[in-house]
PDB file of C-alpha atoms in Angstrom:
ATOM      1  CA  UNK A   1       0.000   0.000   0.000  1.00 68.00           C
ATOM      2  CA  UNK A   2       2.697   2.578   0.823  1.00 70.00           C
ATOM      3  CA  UNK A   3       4.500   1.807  -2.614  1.00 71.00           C
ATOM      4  CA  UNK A   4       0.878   2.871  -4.341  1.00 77.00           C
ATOM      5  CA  UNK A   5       1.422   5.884  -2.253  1.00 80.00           C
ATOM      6  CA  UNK A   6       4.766   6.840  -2.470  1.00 75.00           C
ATOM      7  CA  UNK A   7       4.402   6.190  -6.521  1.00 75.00           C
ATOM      8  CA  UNK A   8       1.532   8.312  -7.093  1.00 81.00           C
ATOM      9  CA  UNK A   9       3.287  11.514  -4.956  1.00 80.00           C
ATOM     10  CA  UNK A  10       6.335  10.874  -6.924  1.00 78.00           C
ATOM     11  CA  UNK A  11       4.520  11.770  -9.979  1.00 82.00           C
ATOM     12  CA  UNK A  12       2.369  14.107  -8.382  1.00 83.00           C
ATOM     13  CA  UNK A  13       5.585  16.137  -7.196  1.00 79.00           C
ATOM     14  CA  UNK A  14       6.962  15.368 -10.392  1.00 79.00           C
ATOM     15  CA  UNK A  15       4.789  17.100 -12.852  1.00 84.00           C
ATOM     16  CA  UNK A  16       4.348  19.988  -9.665  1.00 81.00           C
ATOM     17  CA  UNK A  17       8.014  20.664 -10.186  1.00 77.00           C
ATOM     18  CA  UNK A  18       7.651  20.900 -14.039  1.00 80.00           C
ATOM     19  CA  UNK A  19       4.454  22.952 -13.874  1.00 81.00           C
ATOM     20  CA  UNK A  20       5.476  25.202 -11.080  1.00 79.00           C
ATOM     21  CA  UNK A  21       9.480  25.467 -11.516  1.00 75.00           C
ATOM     22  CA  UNK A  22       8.924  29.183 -12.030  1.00 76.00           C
ATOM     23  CA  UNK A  23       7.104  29.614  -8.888  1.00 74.00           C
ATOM     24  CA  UNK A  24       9.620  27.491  -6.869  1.00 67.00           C
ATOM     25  CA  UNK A  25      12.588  29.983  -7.958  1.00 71.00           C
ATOM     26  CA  UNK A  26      10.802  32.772  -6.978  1.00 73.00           C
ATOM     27  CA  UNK A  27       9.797  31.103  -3.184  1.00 71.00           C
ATOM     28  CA  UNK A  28      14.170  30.771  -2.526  1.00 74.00           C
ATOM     29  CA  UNK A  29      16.252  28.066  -2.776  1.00 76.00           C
ATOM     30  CA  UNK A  30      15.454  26.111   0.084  1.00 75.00           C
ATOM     31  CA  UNK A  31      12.234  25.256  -1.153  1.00 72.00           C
ATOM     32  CA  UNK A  32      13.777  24.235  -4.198  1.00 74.00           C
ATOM     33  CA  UNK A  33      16.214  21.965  -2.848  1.00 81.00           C
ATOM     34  CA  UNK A  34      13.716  20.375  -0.806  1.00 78.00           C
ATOM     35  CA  UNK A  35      11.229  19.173  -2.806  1.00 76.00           C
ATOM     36  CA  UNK A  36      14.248  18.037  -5.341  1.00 81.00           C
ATOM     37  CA  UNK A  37      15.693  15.986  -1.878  1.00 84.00           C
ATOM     38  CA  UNK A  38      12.083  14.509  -1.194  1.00 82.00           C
ATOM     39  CA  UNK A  39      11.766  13.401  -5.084  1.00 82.00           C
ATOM     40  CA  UNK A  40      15.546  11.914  -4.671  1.00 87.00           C
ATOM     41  CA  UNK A  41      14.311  10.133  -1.735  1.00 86.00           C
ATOM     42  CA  UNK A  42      11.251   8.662  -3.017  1.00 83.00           C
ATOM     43  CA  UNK A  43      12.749   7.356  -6.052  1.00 85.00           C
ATOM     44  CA  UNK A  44      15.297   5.523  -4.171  1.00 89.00           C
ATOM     45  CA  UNK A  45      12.649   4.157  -2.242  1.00 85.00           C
ATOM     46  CA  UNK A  46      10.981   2.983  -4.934  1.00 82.00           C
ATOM     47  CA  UNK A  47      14.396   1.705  -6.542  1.00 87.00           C
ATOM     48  CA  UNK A  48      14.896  -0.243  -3.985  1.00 88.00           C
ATOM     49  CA  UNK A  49      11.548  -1.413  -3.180  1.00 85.00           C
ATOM     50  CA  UNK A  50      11.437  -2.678  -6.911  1.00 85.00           C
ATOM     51  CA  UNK A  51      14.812  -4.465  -6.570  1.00 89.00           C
ATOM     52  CA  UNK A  52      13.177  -6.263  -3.273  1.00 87.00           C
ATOM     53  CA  UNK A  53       9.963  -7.327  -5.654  1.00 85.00           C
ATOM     54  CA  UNK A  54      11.547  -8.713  -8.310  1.00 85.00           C
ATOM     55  CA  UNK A  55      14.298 -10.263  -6.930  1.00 86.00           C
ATOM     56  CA  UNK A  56      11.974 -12.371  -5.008  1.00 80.00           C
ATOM     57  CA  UNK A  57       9.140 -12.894  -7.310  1.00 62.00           C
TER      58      UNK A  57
END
C-alpha cells in the first residue's frame, strides 16, 4: 500500500516541479532543494523497493 502511495506523490511532485518550476525559484532556494531531496528520496525508495519485488518474485 505505501509503494501505491509513495508512486503516485512521486509523480504528483513530479509534474508539480515541471508545472510550477517558475514559482519554486521565486519562493528561494530552500524550497527548491527540498522538494528536489524529497523526489531523490522517493525514487530511491521505490528503486529499492522494486529491486526487493523482483528479486523475489
Amino acid at each position: 500500500m505505501i509503494l501505491k502511495i509513495l508512486s503516485v506523490l512521486f509523480v504528483v511532485l513530479f509534474i508539480t516541479r515541471i508545472f510550477f518550476a517558475r514559482k519554486l525559484k521565486e519562493m528561494g532556494k530552500a524550497a527548491d532543494r527540498t522538494l528536489n531531496l524529497f523526489l531523490i528520496a522517493i525514487a530511491i525508495y521505490l528503486c529499492l523497493q522494486a529491486l526487493f519485488v523482483y528479486a523475489t518474485a
